[in-house]
Coordinates of C-alpha atoms (C1' of nucleotides) in Angstrom, one line a residue:
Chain A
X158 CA -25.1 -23.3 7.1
X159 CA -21.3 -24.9 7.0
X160 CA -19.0 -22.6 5.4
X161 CA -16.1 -23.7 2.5
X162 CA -13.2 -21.6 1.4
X163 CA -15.3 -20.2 -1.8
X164 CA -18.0 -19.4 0.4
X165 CA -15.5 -17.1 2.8
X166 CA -13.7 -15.6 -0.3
X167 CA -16.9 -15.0 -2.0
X168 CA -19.0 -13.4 1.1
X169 CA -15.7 -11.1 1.6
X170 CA -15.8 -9.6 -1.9
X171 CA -19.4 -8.9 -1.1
X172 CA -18.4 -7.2 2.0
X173 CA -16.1 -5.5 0.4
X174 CA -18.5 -3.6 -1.6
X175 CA -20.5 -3.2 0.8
X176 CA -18.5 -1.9 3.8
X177 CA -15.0 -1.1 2.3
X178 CA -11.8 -2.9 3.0
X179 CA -11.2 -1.0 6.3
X180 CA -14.1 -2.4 7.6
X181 CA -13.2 -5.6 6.7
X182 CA -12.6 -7.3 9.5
X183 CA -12.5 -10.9 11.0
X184 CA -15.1 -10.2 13.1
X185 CA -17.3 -8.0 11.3
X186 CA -16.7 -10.3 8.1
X187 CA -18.1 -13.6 10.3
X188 CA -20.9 -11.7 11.5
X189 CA -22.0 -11.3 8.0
X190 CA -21.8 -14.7 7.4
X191 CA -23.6 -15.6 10.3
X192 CA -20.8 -16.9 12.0
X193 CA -18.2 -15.8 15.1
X194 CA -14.9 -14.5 13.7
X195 CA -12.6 -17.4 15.4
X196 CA -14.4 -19.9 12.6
X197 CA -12.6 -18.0 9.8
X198 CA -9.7 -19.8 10.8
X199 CA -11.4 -23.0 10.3
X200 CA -11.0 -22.0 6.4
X201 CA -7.9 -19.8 6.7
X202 CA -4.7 -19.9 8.5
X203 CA -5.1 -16.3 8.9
X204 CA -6.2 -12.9 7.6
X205 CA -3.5 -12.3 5.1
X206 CA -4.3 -15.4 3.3
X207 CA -8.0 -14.2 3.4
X208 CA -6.5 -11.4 1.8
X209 CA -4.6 -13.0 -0.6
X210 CA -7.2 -15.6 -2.0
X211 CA -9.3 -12.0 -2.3
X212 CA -7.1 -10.8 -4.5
X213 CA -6.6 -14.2 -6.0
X214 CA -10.1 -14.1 -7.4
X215 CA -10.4 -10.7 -8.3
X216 CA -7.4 -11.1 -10.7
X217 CA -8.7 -14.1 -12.3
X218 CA -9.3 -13.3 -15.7
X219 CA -6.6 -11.6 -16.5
X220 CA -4.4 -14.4 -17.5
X221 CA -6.5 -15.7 -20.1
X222 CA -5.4 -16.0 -23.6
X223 CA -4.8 -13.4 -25.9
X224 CA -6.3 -13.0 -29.0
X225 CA -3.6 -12.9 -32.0
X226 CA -2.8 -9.2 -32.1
X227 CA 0.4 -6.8 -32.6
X228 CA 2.3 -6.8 -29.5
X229 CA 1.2 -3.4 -28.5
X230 CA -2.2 -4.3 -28.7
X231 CA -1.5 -7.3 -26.6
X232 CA 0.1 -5.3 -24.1
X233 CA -2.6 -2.7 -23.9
X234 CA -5.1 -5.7 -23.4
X235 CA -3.6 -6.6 -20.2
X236 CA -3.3 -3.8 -18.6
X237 CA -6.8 -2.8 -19.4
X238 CA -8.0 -6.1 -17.9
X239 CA -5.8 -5.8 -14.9
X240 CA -6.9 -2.3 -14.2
X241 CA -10.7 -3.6 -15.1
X242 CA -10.6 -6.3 -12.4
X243 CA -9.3 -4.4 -9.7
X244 CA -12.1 -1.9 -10.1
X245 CA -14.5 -4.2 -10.0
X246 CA -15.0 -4.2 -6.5
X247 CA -14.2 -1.5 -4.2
X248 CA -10.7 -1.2 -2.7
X249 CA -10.0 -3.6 -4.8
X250 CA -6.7 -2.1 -5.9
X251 CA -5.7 -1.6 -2.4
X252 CA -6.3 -5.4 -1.8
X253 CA -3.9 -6.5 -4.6
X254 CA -1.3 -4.0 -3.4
X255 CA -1.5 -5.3 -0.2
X256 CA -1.3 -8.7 -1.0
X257 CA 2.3 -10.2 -1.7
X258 CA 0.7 -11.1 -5.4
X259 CA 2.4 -14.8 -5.2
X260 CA -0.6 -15.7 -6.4
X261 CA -1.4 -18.1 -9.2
X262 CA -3.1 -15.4 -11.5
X263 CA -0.6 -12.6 -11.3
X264 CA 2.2 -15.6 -12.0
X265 CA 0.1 -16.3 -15.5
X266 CA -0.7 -13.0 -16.2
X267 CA 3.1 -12.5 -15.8
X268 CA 4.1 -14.9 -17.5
X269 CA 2.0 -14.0 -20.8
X270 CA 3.2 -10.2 -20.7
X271 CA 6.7 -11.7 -21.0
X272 CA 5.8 -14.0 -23.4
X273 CA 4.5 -11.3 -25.6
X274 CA 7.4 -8.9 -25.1
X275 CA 9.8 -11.7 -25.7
X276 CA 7.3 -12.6 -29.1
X277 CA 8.2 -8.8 -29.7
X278 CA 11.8 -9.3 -29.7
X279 CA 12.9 -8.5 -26.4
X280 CA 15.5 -11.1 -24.2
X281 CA 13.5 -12.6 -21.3
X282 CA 15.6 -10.4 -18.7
X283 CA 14.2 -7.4 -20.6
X284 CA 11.1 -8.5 -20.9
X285 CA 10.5 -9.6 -16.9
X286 CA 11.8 -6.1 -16.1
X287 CA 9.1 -4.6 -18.1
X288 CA 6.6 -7.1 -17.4
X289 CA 7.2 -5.7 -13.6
X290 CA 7.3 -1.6 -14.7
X291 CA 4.3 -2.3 -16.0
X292 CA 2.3 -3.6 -13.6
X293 CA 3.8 -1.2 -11.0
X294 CA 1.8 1.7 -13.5
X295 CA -1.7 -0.1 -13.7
X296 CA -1.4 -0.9 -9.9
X297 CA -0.7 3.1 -9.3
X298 CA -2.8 4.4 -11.2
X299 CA -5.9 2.5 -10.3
X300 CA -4.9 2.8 -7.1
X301 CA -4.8 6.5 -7.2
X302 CA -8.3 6.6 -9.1
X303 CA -9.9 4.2 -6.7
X304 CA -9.0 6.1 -3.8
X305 CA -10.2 9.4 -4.9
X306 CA -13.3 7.8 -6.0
X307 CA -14.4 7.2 -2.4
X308 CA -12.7 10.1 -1.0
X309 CA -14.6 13.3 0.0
X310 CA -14.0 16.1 -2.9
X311 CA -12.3 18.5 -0.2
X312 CA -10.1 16.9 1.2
X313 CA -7.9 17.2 -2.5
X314 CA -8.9 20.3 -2.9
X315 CA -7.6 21.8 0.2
X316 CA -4.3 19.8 0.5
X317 CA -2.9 19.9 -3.4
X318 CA -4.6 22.8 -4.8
X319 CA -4.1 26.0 -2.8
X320 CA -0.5 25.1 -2.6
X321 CA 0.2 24.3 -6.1
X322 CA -1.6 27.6 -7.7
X323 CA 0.7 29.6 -5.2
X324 CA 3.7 27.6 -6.4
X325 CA 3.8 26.6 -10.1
X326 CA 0.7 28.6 -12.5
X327 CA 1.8 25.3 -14.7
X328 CA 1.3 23.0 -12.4
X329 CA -1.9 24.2 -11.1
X330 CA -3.1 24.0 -14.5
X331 CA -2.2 20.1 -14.8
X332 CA -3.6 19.6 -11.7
X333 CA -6.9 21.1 -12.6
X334 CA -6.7 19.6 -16.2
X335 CA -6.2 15.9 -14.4
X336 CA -9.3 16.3 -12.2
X337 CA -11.4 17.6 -15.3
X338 CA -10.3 14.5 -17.7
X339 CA -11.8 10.9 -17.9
X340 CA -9.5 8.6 -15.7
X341 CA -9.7 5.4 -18.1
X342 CA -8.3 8.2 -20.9
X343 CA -5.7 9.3 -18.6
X344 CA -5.0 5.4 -18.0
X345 CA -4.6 4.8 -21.9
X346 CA -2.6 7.7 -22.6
X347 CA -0.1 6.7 -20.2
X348 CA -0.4 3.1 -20.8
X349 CA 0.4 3.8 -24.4
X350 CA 2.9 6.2 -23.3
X351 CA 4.8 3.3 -21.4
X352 CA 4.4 0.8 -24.4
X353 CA 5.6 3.4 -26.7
X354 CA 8.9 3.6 -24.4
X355 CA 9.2 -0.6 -24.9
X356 CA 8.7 -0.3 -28.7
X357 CA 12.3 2.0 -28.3
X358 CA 13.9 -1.0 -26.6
X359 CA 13.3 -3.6 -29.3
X360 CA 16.3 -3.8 -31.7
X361 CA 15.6 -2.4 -35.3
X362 CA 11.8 -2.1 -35.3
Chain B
X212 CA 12.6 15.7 28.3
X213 CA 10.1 18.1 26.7
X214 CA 9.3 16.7 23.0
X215 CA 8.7 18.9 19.9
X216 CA 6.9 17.9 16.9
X217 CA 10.2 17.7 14.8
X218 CA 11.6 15.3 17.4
X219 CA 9.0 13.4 17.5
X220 CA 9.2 13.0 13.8
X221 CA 13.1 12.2 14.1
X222 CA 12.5 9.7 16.9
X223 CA 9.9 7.9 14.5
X224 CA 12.2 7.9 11.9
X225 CA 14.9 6.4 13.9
X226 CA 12.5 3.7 15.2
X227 CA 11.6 3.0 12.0
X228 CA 15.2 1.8 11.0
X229 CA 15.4 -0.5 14.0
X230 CA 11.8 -2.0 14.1
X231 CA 10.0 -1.3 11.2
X232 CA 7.3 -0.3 10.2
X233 CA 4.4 -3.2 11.2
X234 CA 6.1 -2.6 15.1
X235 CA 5.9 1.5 14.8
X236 CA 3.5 1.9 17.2
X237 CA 2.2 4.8 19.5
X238 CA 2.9 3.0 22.4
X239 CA 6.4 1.7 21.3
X240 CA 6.9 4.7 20.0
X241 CA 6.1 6.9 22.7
X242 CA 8.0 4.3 24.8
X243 CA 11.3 4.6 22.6
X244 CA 10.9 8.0 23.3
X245 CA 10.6 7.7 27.2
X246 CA 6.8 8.9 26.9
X247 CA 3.7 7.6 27.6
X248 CA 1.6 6.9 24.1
X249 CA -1.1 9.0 24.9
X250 CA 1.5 11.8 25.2
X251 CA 1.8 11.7 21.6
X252 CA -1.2 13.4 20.5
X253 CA -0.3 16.2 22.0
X254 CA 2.2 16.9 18.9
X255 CA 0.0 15.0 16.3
X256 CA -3.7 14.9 16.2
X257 CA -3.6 10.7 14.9
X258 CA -0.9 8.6 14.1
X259 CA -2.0 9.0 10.2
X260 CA -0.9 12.4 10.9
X261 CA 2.7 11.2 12.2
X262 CA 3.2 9.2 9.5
X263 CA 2.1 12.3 7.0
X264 CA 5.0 14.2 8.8
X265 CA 7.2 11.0 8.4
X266 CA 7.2 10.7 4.6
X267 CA 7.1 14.4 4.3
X268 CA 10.5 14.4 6.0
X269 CA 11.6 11.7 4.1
X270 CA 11.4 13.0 0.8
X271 CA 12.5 16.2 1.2
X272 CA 15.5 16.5 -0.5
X273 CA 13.4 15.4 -4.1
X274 CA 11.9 18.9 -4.8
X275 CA 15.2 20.7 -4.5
X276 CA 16.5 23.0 -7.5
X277 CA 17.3 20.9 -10.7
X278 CA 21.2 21.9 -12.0
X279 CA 20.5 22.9 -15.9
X280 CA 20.8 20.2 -18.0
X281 CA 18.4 18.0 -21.1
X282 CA 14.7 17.2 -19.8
X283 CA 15.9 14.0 -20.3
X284 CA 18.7 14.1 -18.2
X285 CA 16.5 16.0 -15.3
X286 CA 13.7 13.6 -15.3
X287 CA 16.6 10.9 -14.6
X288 CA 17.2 12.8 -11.7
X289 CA 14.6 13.3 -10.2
X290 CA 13.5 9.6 -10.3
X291 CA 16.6 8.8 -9.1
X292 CA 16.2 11.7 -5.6
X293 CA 12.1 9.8 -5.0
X294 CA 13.7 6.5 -5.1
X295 CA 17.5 7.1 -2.9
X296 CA 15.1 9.3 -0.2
X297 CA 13.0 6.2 -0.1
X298 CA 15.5 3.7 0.4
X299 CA 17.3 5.8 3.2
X300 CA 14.9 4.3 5.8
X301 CA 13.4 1.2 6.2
X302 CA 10.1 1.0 5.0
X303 CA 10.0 4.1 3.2
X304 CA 8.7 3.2 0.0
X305 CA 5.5 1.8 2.1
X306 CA 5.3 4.8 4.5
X307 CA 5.4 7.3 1.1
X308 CA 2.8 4.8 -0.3
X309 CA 0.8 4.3 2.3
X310 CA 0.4 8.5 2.7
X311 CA -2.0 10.5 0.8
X312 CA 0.6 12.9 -0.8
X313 CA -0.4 15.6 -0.1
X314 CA 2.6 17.2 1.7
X315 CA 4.2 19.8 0.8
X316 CA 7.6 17.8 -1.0
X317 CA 5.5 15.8 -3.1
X318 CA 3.9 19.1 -4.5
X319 CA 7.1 21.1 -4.9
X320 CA 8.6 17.5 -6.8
X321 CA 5.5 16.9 -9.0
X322 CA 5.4 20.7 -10.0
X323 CA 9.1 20.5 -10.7
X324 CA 8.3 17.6 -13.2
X325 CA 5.8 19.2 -15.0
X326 CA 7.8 22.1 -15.6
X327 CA 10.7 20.0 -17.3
X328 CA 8.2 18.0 -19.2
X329 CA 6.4 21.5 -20.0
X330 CA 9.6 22.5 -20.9
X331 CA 10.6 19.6 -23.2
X332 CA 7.6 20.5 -25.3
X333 CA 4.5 19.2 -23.7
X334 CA 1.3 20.6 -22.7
X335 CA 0.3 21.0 -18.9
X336 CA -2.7 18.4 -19.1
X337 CA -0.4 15.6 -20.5
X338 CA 2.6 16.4 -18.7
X339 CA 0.5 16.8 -15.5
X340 CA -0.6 12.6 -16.7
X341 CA 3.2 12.0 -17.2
X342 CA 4.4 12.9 -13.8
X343 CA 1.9 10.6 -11.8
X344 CA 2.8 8.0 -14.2
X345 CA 6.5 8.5 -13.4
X346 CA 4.9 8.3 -9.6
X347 CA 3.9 5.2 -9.7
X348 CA 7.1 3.5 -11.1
X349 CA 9.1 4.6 -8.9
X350 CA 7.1 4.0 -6.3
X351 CA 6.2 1.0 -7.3
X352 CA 9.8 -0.5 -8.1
X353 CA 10.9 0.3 -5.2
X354 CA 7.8 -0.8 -2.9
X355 CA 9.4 -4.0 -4.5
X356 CA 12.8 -3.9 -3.8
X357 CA 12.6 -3.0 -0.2
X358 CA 9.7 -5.9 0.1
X359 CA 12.3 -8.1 -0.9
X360 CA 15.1 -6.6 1.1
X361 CA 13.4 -7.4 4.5
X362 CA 11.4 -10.6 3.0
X363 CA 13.3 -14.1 3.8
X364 CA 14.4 -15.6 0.5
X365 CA 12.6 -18.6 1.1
X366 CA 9.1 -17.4 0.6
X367 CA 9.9 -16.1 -2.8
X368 CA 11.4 -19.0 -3.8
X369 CA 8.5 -21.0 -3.1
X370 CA 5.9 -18.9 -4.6
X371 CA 7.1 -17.7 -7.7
X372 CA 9.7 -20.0 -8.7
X373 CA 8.4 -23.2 -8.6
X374 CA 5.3 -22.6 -10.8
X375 CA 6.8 -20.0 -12.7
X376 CA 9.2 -23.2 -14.3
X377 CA 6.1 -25.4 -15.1
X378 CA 4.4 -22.4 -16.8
X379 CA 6.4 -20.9 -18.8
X380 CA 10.0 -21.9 -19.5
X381 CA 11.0 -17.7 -20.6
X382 CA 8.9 -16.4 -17.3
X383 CA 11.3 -18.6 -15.4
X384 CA 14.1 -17.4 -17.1
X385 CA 13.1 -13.7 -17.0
X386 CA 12.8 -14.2 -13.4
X387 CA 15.6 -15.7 -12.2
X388 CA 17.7 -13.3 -14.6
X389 CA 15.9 -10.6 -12.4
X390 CA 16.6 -11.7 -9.1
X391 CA 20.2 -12.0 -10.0
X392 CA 20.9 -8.3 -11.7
X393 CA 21.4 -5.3 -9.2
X394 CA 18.2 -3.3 -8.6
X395 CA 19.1 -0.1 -8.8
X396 CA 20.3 -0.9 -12.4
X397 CA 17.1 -2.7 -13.2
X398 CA 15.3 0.4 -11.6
X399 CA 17.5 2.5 -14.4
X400 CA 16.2 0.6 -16.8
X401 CA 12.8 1.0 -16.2
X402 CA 13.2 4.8 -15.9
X403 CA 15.1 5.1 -19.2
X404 CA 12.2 3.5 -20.9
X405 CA 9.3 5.4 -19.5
X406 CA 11.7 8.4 -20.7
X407 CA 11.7 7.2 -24.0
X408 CA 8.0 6.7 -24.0
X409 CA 7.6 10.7 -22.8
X410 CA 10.1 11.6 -25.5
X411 CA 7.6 9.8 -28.0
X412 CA 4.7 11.7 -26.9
X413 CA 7.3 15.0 -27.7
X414 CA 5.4 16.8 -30.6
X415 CA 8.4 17.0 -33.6
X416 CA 11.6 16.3 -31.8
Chain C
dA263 C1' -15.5 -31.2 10.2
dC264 C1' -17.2 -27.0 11.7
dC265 C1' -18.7 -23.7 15.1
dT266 C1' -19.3 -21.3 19.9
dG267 C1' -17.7 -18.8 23.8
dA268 C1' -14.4 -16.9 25.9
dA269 C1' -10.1 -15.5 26.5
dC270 C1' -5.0 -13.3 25.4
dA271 C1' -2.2 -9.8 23.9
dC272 C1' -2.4 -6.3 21.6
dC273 C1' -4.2 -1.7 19.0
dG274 C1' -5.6 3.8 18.3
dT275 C1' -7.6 7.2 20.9
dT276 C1' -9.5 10.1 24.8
dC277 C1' -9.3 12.5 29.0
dA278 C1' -9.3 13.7 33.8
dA279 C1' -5.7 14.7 36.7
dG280 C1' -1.1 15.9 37.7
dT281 C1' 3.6 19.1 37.0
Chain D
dA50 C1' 2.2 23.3 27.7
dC51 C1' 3.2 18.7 28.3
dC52 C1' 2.7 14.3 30.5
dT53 C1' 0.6 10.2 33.4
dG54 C1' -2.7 6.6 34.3
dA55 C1' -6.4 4.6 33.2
dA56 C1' -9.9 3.6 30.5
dC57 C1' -13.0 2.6 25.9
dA58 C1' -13.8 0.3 21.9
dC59 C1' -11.9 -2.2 19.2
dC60 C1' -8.3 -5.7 16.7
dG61 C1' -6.1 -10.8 15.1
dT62 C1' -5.7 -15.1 16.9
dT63 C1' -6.2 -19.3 19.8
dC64 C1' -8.5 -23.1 21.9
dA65 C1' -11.3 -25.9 24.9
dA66 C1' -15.8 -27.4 24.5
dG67 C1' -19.8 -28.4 22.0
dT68 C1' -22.7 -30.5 17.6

DNA sequence: ACCTGAACACCGTTCAAGT
DNA sequence: ACCTGAACACCGTTCAAGT
């Protein structure tokens, strides 16, 4: 029954699903792997790395290579396959957010969406700032959806809602118009939204 | 030596500067405040609770009256106010971030966005979309910044750098050229084109 | 090399009892 | 009403000792 580091990283993920990521603990985690929570650190030096190969493998296949395509559609393609791997598994957004995404997989997936904005006609300076914008809206927004997802219905509707109908008609309406629309369309529109605003930073296109 | 909530709050806040965030404690808290930890939940029913109260204080200022002016010109702003009330204490990107939202100033700012983007010519539901959007990248940019701020150079260097250069000579580039331009002005950047993407999504303008 | 068992130094939270 | 003192049920982490 010896453990290796796949084993750890892979039984985690599965408690992950299970239990939830608060849950997740060294202890707890061990115990479903038939094992006392000091061994971990036989495998890792300690929880945040656990974390962090987590996250690791969750992101893996979002650095693979693109298929030739228009920059936008290049662009779009990532940050559908980010968001798609962090919902994978529950929390799993939270665990990338939490992680310090050193990572090799966020480096390559990086790396490609400055290659393609750079491809587009952007300087690399430009390009790296973007690359980071937009991974700071597919981590937010999935974040956002993921959390809702396994929160209880009333708590948002007693925090936001009363208060917002009493203070803004047009933002209750939003509100209520956000809660009533697919999340992956709201992820699109704004994800096109955001790569419309690069297309108005690339010189005469 | 009686304590009220608000100076509780105030005392949390202060702590926060000195310590940070990972050493806010309710023990070290109530301790900084010459009270036992126990005593604190008197004032707040959990320390999630505290924390609420913390980032609601914090970003008070955001939801204030906007001075007339373009929708562009006001959404500027307003990114600008969520981003300065964050950096004003340590750790206050990941206090707001690690909060459900749901106070009261995140309400009165978001409805306050919605209503310039309603104004500029959109409709509720996809200005409603817009605003979170806007959320996230500024919360996200400057999670980053104030990671970075408190994280030893070292470990960045070590991480990203040196497999960034075997990857992919323009990620290396982009990267270095972003660790040596002023964040605020990279953070402008980044706002500017999200602005331009909403003003794409402006029907005839 | 990997794991057990037990400990250390903490947490958030609760609650009788004091003032 | 607010606080103390002490406890409960946990944490992450370490480390001798076992196999």
């Amino acid at each position: 029954m010896l453990l290796r580091k796949a084993d750890v990283v892979e039984g985690a993920l599965k408690f992950l699903d299970t239990e939830g990521l608060d849950k997740l603990t060294m202890r707890k985690l061990g115990a479903a792997l038939n094992v006392h929570g000091g061994a971990l650190y036989r495998h890792f030096p300690n929880k945040a790395a656990l974390l962090e190969a987590m996250a690791n493998k969750l992101t893996e296949g979002v650095g693979v290579p693109l298929p030739e395509a228009p920059w936008r559609d290049q662009i779009y393609v990532l940050g559908q396959r980010f968001r798609t791997a962090m919902l994978a598994h529950r929390d799993g957004a939270r665990l990338v957010s939490g992680t310090h995404a050193t990572g090799a997989n966020s480096i390559t997936a990086g790396s490609l969406v400055v290659d393609v904005l750079c491809g587009a006609g952007l300087a690399p300076a430009q390009a790296g700032s973007l690359a980071f914008s937009l991974y700071y809206y597919v981590l937010g927004h999935t974040l956002d959806e993921q959390n809702q997802a396994y929160t209880p219905e009333e708590e948002w509707q007693s925090g936001e809602n009363q208060l917002a109908s009493t203070l803004s008609p047009r933002y209750a309406e939003a509100f209520a118009s956000l809660m009533n629309t697919d999340p992956a369309e709201r992820f699109a529109y704004g994800l096109n939204t955001f790569i419309e605003g690069v297309a108005s930073r690339i010189p005469h296109s």
